[in-house]
Tab-separated table of C-alpha atoms in Angstrom:
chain	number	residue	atom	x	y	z
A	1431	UNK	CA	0.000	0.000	0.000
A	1432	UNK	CA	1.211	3.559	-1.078
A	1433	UNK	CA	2.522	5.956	1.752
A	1434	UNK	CA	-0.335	8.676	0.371
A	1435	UNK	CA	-3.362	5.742	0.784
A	1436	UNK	CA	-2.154	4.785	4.039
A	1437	UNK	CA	-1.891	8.476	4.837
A	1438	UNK	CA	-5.562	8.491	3.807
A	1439	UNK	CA	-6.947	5.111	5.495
A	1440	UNK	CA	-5.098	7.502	8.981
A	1441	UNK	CA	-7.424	10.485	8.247
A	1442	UNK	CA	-10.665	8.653	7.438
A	1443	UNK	CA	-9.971	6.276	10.614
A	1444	UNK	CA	-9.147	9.441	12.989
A	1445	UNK	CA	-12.273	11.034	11.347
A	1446	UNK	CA	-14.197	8.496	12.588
A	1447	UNK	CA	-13.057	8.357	15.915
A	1448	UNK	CA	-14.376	12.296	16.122
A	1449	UNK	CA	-17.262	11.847	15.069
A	1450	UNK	CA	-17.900	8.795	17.569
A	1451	UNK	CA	-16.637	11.111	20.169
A	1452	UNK	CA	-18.750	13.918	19.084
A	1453	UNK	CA	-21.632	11.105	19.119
A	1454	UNK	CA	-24.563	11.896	21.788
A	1455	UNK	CA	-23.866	9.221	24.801
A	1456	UNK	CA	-27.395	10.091	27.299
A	1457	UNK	CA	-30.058	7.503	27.397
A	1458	UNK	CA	-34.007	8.731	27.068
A	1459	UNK	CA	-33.624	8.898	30.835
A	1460	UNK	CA	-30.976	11.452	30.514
A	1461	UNK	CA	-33.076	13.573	27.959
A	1462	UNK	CA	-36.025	13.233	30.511
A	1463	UNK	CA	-33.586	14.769	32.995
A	1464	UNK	CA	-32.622	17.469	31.035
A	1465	UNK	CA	-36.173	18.503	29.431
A	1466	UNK	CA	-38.096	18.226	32.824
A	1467	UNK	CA	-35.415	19.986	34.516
A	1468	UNK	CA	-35.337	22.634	31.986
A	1469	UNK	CA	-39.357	23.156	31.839
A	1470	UNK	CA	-40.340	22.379	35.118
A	1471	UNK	CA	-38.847	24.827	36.958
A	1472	UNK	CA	-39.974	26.327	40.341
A	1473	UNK	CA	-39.973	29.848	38.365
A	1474	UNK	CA	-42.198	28.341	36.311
A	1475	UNK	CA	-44.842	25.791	38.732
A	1476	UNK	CA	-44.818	28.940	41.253
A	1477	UNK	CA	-46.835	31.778	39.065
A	1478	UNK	CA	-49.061	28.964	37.652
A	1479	UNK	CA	-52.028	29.477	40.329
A	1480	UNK	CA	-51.254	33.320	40.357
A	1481	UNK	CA	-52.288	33.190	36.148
A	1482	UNK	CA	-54.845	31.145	36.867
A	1483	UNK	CA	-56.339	33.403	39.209
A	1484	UNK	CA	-56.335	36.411	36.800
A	1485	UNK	CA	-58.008	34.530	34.003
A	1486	UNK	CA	-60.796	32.768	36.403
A	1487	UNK	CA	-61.487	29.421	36.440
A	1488	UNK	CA	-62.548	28.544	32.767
A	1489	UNK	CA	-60.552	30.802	30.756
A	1490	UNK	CA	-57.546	29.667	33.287
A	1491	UNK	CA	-58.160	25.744	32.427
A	1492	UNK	CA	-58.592	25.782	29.317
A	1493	UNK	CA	-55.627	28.396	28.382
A	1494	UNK	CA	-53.386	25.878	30.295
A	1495	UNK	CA	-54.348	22.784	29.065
A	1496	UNK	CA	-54.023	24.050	25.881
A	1497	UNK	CA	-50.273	25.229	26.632
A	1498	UNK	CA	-49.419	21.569	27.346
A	1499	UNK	CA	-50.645	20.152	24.422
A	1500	UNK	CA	-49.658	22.864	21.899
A	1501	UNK	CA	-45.780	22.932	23.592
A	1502	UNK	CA	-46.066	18.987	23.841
A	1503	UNK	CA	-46.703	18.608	19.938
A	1504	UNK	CA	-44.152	21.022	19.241
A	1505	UNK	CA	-41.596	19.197	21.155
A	1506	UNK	CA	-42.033	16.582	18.927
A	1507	UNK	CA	-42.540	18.551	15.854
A	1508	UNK	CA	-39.005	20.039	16.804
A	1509	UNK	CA	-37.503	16.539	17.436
A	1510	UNK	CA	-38.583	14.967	14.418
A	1511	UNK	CA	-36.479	17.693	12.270
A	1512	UNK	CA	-33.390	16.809	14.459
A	1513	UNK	CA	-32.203	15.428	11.035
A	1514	UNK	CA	-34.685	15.961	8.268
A	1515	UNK	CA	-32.483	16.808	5.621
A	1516	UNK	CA	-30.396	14.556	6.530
A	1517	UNK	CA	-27.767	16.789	8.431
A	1518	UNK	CA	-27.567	16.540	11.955
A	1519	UNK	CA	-28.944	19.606	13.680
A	1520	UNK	CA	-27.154	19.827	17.089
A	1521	UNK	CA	-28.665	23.513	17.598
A	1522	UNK	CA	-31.949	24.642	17.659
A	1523	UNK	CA	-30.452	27.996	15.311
A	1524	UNK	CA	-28.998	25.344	12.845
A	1525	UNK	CA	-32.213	23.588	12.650
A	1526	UNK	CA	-33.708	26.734	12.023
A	1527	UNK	CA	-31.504	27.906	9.370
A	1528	UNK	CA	-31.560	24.697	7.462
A	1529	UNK	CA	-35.097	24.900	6.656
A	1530	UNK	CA	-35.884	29.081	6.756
A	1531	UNK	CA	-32.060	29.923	5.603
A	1532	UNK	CA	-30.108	32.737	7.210
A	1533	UNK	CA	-33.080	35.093	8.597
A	1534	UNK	CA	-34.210	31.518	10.855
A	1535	UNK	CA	-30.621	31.188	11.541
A	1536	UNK	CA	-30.791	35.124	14.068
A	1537	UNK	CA	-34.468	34.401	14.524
A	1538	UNK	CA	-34.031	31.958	16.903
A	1539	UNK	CA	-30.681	33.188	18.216
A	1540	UNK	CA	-32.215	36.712	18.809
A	1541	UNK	CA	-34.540	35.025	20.715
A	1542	UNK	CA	-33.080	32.537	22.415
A	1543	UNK	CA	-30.778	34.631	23.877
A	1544	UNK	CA	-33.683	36.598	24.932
A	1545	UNK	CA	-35.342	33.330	26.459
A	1546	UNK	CA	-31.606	32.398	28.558
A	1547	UNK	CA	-30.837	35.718	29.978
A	1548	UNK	CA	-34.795	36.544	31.026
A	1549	UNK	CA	-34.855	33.142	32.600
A	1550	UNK	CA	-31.486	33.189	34.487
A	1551	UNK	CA	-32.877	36.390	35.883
A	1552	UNK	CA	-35.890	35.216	36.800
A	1553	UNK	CA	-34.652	31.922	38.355
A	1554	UNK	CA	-32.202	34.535	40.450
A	1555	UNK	CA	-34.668	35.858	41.758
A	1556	UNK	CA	-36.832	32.880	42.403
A	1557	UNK	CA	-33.467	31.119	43.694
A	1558	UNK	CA	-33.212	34.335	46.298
A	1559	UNK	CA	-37.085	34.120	47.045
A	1560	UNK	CA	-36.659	30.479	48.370
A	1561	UNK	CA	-33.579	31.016	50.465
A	1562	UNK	CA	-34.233	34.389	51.880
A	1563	UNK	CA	-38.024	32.504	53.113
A	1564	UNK	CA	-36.335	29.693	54.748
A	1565	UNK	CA	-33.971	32.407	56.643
A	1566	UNK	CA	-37.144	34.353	57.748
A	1567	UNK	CA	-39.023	31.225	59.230
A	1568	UNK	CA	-36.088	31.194	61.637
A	1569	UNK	CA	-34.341	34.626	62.501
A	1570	UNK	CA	-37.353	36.485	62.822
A	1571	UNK	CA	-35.632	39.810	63.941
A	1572	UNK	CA	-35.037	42.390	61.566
A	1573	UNK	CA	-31.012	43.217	63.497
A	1574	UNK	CA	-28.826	42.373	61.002
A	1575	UNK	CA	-31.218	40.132	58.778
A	1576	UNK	CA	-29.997	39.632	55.160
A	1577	UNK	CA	-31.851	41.080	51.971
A	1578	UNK	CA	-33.134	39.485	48.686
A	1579	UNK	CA	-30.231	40.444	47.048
A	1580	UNK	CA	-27.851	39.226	48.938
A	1581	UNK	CA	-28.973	35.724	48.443
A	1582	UNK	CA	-29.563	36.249	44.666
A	1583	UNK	CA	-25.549	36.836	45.184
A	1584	UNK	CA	-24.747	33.712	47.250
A	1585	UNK	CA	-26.530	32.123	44.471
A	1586	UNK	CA	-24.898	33.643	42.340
A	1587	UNK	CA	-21.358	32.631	43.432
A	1588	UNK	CA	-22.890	29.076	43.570
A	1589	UNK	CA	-23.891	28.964	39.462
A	1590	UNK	CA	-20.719	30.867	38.614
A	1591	UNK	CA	-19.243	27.647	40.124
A	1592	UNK	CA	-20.972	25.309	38.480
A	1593	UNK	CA	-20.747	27.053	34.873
A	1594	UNK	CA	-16.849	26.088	34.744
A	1595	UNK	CA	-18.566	22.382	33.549
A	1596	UNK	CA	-17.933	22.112	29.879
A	1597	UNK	CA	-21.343	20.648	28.273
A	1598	UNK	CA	-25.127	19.636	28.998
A	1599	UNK	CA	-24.431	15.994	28.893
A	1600	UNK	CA	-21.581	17.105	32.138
A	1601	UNK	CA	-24.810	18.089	33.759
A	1602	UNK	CA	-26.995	14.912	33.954
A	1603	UNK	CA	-26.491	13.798	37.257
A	1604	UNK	CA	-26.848	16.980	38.412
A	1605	UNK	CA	-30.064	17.138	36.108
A	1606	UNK	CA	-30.654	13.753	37.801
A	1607	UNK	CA	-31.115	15.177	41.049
A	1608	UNK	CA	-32.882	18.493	40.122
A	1609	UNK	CA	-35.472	16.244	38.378
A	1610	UNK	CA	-36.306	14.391	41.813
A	1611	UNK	CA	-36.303	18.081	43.479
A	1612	UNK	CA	-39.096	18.957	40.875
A	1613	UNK	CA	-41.320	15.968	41.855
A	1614	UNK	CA	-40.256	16.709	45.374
A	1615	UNK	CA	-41.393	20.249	45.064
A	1616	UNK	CA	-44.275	19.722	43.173
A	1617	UNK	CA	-45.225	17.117	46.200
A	1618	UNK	CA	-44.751	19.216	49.258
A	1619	UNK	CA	-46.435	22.545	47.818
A	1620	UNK	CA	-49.588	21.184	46.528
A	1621	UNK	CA	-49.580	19.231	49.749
A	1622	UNK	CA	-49.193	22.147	51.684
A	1623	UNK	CA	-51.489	24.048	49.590
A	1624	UNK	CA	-54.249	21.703	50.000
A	1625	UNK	CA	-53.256	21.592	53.760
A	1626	UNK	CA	-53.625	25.095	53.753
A	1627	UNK	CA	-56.680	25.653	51.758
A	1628	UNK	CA	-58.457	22.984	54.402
A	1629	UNK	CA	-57.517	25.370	57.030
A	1630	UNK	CA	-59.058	28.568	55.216
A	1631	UNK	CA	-62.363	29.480	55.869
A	1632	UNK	CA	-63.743	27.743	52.592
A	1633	UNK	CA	-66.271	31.086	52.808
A	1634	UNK	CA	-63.374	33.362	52.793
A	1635	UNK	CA	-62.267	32.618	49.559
A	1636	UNK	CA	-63.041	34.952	46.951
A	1637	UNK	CA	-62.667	33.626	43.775
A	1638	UNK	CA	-64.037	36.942	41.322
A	1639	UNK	CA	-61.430	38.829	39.049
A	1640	UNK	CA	-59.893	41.745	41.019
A	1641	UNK	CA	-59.593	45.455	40.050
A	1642	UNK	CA	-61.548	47.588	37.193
A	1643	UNK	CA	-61.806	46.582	33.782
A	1644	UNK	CA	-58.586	47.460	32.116
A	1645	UNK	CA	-56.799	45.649	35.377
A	1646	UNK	CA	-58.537	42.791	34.739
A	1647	UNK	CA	-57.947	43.018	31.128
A	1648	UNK	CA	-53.813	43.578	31.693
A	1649	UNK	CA	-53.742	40.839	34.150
A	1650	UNK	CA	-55.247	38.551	32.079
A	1651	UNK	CA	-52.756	39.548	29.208
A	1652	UNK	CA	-50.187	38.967	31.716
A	1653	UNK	CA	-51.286	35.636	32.702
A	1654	UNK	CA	-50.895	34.456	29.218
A	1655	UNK	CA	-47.002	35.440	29.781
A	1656	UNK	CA	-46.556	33.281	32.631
A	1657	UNK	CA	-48.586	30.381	30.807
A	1658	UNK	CA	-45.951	30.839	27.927
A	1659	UNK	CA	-42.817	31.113	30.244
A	1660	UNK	CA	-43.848	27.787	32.250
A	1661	UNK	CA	-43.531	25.984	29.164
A	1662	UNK	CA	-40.566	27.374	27.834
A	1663	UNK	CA	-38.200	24.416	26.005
A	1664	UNK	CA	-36.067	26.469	23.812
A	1665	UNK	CA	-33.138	24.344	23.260
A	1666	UNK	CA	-34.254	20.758	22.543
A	1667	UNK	CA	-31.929	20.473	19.790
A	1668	UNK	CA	-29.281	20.702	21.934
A	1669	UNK	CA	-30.483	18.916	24.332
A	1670	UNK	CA	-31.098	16.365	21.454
A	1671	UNK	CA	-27.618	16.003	20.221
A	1672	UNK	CA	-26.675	14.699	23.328
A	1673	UNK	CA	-28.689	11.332	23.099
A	1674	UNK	CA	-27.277	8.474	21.747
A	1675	UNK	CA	-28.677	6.070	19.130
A	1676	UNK	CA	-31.703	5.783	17.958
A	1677	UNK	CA	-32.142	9.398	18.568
A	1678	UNK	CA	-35.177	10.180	17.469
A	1679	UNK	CA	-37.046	7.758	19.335
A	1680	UNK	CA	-35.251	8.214	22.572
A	1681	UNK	CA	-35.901	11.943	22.656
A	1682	UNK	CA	-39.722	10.722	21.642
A	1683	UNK	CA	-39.390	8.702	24.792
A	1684	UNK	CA	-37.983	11.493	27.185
A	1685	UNK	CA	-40.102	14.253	26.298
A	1686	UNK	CA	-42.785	12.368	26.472
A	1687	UNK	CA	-41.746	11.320	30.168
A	1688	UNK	CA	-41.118	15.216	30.939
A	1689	UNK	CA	-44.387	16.196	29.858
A	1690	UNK	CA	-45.912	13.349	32.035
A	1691	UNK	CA	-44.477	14.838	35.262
A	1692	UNK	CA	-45.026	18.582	33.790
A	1693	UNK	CA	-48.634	17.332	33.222
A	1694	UNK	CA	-49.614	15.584	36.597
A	1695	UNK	CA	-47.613	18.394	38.839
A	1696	UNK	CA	-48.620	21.701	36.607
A	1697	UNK	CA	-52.348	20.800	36.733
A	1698	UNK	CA	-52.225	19.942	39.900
A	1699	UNK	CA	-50.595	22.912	42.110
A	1700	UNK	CA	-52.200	25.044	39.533
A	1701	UNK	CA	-55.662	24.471	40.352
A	1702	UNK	CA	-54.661	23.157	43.820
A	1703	UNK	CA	-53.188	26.808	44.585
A	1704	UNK	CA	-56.108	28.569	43.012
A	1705	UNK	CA	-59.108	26.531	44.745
A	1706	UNK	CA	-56.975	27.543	48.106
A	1707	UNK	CA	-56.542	30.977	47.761
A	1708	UNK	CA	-58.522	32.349	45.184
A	1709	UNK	CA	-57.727	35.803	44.143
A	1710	UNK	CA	-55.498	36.615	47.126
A	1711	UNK	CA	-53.225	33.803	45.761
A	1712	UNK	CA	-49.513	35.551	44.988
A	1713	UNK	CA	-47.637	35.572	42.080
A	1714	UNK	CA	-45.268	33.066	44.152
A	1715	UNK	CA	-46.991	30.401	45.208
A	1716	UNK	CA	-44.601	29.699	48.194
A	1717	UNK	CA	-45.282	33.090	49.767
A	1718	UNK	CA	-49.151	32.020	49.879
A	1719	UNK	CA	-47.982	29.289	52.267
A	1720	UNK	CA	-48.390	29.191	55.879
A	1721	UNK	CA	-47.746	26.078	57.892
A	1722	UNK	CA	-46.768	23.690	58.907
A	1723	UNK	CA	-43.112	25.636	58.827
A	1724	UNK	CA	-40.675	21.837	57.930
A	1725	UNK	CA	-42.880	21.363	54.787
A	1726	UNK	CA	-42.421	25.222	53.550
A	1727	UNK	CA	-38.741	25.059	54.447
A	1728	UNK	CA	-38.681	21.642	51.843
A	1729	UNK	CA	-40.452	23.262	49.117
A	1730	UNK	CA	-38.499	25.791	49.238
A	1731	UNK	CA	-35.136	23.919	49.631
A	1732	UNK	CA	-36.260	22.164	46.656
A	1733	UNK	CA	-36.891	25.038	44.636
A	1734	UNK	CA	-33.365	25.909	45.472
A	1735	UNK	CA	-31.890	22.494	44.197
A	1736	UNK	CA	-33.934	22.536	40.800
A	1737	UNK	CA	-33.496	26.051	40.097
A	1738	UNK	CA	-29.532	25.044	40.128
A	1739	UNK	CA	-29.560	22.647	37.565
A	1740	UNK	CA	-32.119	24.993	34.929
A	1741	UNK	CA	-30.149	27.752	35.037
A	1742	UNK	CA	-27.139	25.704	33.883
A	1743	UNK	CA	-28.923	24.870	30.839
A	1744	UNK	CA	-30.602	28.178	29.851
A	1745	UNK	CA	-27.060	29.436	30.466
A	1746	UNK	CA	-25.379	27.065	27.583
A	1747	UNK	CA	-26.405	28.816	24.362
A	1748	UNK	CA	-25.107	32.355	25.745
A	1749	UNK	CA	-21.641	30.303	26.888
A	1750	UNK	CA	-21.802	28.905	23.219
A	1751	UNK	CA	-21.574	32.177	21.573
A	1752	UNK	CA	-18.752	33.573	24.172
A	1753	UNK	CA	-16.769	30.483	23.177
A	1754	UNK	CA	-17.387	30.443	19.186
A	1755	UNK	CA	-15.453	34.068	19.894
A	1756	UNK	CA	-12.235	32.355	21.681
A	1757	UNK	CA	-11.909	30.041	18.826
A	1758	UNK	CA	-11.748	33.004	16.655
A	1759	UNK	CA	-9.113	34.391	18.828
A	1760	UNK	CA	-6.781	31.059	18.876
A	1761	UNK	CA	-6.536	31.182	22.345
A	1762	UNK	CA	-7.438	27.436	22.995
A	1763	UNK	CA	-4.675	26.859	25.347
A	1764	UNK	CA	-6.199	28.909	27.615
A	1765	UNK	CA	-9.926	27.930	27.525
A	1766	UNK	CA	-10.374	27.647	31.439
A	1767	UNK	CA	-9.227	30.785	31.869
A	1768	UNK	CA	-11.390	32.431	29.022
A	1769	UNK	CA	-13.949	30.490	30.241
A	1770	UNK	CA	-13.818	31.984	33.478
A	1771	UNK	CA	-13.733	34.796	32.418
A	1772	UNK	CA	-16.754	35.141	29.805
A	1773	UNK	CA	-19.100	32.837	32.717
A	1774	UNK	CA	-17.660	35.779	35.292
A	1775	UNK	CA	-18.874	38.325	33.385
A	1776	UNK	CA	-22.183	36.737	32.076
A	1777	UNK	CA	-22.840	36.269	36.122
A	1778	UNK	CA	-22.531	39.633	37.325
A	1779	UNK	CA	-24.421	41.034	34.687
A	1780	UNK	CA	-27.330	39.464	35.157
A	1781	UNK	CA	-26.922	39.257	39.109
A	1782	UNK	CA	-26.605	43.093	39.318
A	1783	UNK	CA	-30.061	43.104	36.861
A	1784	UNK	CA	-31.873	40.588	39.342
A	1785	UNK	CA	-30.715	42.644	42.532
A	1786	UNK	CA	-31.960	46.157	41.025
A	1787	UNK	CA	-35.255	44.926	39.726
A	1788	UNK	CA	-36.474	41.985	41.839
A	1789	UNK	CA	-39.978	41.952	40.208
A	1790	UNK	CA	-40.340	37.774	39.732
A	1791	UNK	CA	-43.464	37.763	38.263
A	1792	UNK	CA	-43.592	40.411	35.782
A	1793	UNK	CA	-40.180	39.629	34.241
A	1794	UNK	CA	-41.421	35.818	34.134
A	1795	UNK	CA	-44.354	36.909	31.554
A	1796	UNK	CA	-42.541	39.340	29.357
A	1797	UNK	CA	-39.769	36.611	29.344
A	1798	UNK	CA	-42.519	34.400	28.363
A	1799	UNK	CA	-44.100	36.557	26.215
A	1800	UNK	CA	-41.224	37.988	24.307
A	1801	UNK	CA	-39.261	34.596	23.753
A	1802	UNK	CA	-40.860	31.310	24.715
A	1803	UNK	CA	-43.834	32.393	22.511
A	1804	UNK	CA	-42.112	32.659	19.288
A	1805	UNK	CA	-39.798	29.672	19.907
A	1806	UNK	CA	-42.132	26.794	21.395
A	1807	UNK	CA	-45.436	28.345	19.810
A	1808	UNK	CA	-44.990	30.173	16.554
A	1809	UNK	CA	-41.879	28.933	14.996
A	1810	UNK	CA	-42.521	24.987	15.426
A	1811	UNK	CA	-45.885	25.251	13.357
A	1812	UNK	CA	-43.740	26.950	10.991
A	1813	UNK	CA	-40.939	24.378	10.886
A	1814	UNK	CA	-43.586	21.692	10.261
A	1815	UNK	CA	-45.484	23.386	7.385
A	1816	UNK	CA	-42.201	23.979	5.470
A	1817	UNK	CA	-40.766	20.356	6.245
A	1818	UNK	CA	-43.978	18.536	4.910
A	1819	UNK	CA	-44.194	20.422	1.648
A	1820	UNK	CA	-44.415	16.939	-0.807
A	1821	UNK	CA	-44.917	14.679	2.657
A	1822	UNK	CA	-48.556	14.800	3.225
A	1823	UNK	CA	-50.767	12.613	1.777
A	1824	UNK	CA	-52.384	13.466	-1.825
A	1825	UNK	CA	-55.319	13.984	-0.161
A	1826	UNK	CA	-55.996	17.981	-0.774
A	1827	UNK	CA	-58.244	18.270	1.928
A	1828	UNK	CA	-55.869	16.992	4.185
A	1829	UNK	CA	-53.370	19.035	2.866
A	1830	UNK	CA	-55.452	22.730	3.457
A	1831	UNK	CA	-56.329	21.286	6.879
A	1832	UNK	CA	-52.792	21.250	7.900
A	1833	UNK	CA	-51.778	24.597	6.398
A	1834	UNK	CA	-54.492	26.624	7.781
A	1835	UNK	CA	-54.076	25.022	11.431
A	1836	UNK	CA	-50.142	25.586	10.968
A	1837	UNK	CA	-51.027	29.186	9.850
A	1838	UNK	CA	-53.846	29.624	12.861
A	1839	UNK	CA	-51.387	28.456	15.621
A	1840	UNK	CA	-48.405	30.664	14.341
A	1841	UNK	CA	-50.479	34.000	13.956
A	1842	UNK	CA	-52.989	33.078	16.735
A	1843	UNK	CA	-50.108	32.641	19.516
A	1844	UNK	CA	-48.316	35.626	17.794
A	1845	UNK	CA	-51.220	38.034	19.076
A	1846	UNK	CA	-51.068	36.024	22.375
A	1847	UNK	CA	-47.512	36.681	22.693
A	1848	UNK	CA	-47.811	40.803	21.489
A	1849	UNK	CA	-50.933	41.336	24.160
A	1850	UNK	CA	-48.742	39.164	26.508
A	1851	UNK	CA	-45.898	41.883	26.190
A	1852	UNK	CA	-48.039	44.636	27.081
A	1853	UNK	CA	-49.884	43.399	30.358
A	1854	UNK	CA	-46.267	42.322	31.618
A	1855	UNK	CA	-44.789	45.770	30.120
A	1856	UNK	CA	-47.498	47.728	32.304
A	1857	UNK	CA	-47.353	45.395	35.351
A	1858	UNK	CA	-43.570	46.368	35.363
A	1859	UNK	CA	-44.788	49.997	35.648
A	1860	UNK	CA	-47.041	50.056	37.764
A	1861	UNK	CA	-44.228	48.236	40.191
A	1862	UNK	CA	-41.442	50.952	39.284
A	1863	UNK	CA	-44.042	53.703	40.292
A	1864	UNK	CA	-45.365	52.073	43.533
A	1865	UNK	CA	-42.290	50.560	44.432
A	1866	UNK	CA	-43.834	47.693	45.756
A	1867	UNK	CA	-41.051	45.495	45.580
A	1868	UNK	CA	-39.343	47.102	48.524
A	1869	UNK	CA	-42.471	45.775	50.374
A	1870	UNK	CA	-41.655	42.191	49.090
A	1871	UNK	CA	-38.190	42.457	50.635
């Protein structure tokens, strides 16, 4: 054999070996991990019976159950097109760029950039929430006591930590364990909701839509945010790439197993937390809670766990772009250090934003309304109407019926999304000129 084909035989055979090593390695347990602990979030379970409440009962059901099954579908809409041209996709912007071309491509990284940074600030602040309310149940004076912000910095330091890991699939044990802490918190607050609502004077409970009519009407727009936000799943594709073989049908397998415990524990402390306090209900549901004090100090120590591992992932596709920039530089013999740096930076930037505007509810719907609703609602029904072009059956019925629900989902959420945007826009300013987050503190 020739010195040039052996030469040749080398590079295919080391070519190989990358691409086994770039090869996803997580089981459909592992992608269950990662979705659940990416949806399910405390930031997102905790407003639930707070938008429920500002919709009323029927209007609050139905615009929920809806959310699930219209995010659900799209999950799998999103996961089916992992390779549909044949190309792996290992990012949700590559996905989006293969089939809408360049203008997909900044679409979803405009907004998904959007969706990271508006979540890591809200999970801050939910992180702080949680810690600062298990201080309170026990040092009761106000000598000395610590503020919101300074444990939206200890947590803080604690994610800056974790962020030197190199990759999603580095976070599934971690994932793992933030999973069980979303069943565990799902567990102890609706049980200590129902507890609660038991002890309430079942008379006392107002359940009527509060304020005038243009409150009502914001509130309601603003509930639609927070519907959008709990469901927010804007990096499945990367998720996705980490799964081994067959890939399709194991991510088929773990979203499916998310969406069972999103399903059984969103419903659940949803309407749990509404039927208990009815329009007095706040946006976060934990502060609603009264006794007994172990079972509040759980929930909220659970919050705390599954809020870690989230904010790891929402915090990848920011890290991505940060790194795709020290590449450029040829500086990869000094990656940790760069990496420090960029995840140091990234940290105290949003940190500083969750300390000097601590409002958790209205940034969670005009972080839903603004990103999650154009990335799990609008662009999926998109992505499946330009995919099946010369797929769907002959039948030309069939064919219309698809288009104009594809077309009625993307323009119907897209008003939901825009009227979202304003009630959270004008919730936000009403809060700046009452300054009722000081109150809060």
């Amino acid at each position: 054999m020739s010195p040039a084909r052996v030469d040749a035989l080398e590079c295919r055979e080391a070519g190989s070996e990358a691409d086994k090593e770039k090869e996803g390695r997580g089981t459909w347990r592992h992608a269950a991990f990662h979705v659940a602990t990416m949806i399910a979030t405390p930031a997102a379970y905790a407003p639930l019976p707070f938008a429920v409440a500002s919709l009323g009962w029927p209007l609050g059901v139905s615009s929920l159950v809806i959310g699930t099954l219209v995010t659900w579908c799209s999950s799998l809409v999103v996961a089916s097109l992992w390779q549909w041209d044949g190309e792996k996709h290992t990012t949700y912007q590559l996905l989006a760029k293969s089939i809408f071309g360049r203008w997909g491509y900044w679409y979803v990284s405009f907004f998904q950039q959007v969706a990271s940074v508006g979540n890591n600030i809200a999970l801050l602040i939910a992180a702080g929430s949680s810690l600062k309310a298990v201080y309170k149940l026990y040092h009761t004076t106000d000598d000395g006591a610590m503020t919101l912000q300074q444990f939206i910095l200890l947590f803080s330091a604690l994610e800056l930590l974790l962020s030197q890991l190199p990759d999603i699939h580095s976070l599934r044990w971690l994932n793992a364990i933030c999973t069980a802490s979303t069943i565990g918190f799902a567990g102890t607050s609706i049980g200590v909701t129902i507890y609660d609502g038991y002890l309430t004077g079942r008379k006392e409970v107002d359940y009527s839509l509060q304020g005038n009519t243009a409150t009502k009407i914001f509130r309601s727009f603003n509930a639609l945010g927070t519907i959008a936000f709990s469901f927010g799943d804007a990096m499945l594709p990367e998720i996705q790439s980490t799964v081994r073989e067959p890939v399709k049908a194991n991510m088929y397998k773990g979203v499916s197993a998310a969406y069972t415990i999103i399903v059984v524990s969103y419903w659940t402390l949803a309407f749990s937390g509404y039927w208990a306090f009815g329009s007095q209900v706040q946006p976060y549901i934990l502060s609603s809670l009264t006794a007994p004090r172990w079972v509040i100090v759980m929930a909220n120590l659970f919050a705390v766990i599954q809020i870690t591992g989230c904010f790891q992932i929402y915090c990848r596709p920011t890290f991505a772009h940060f790194e795709e920039g020290v590449k450029l530089k040829n500086v990869t013999g000094k990656s940790r250090i760069w990496r420090l740096m960029y995840t140091s930076t990234y940290m105290a930037a949003i940190t500083l934003v969750s300390a000097a505007m601590p409002f958790f509810g209205d940034l969670v719907s005009v972080c839903g309304a603004i990103s999650f609703t154009p990335l799990d609602f609008v662009l999926p029904a998109l992505m499946f109407l330009m995919t099946r072009k010369g797929n769907i059956t002959e039948d030309f019925g069939l064919q219309c019926t698809v288009k104009v629900l594809c077309f009625a989902a993307a323009i119907l959420f897209s008003i939901v999304g825009a009227l979202a945007c304003l009630g959270a826009i004008r919730s936000i300013v009403l809060d700046i000129k009452t300054y009722r987050f000081f109150h809060d503190m």
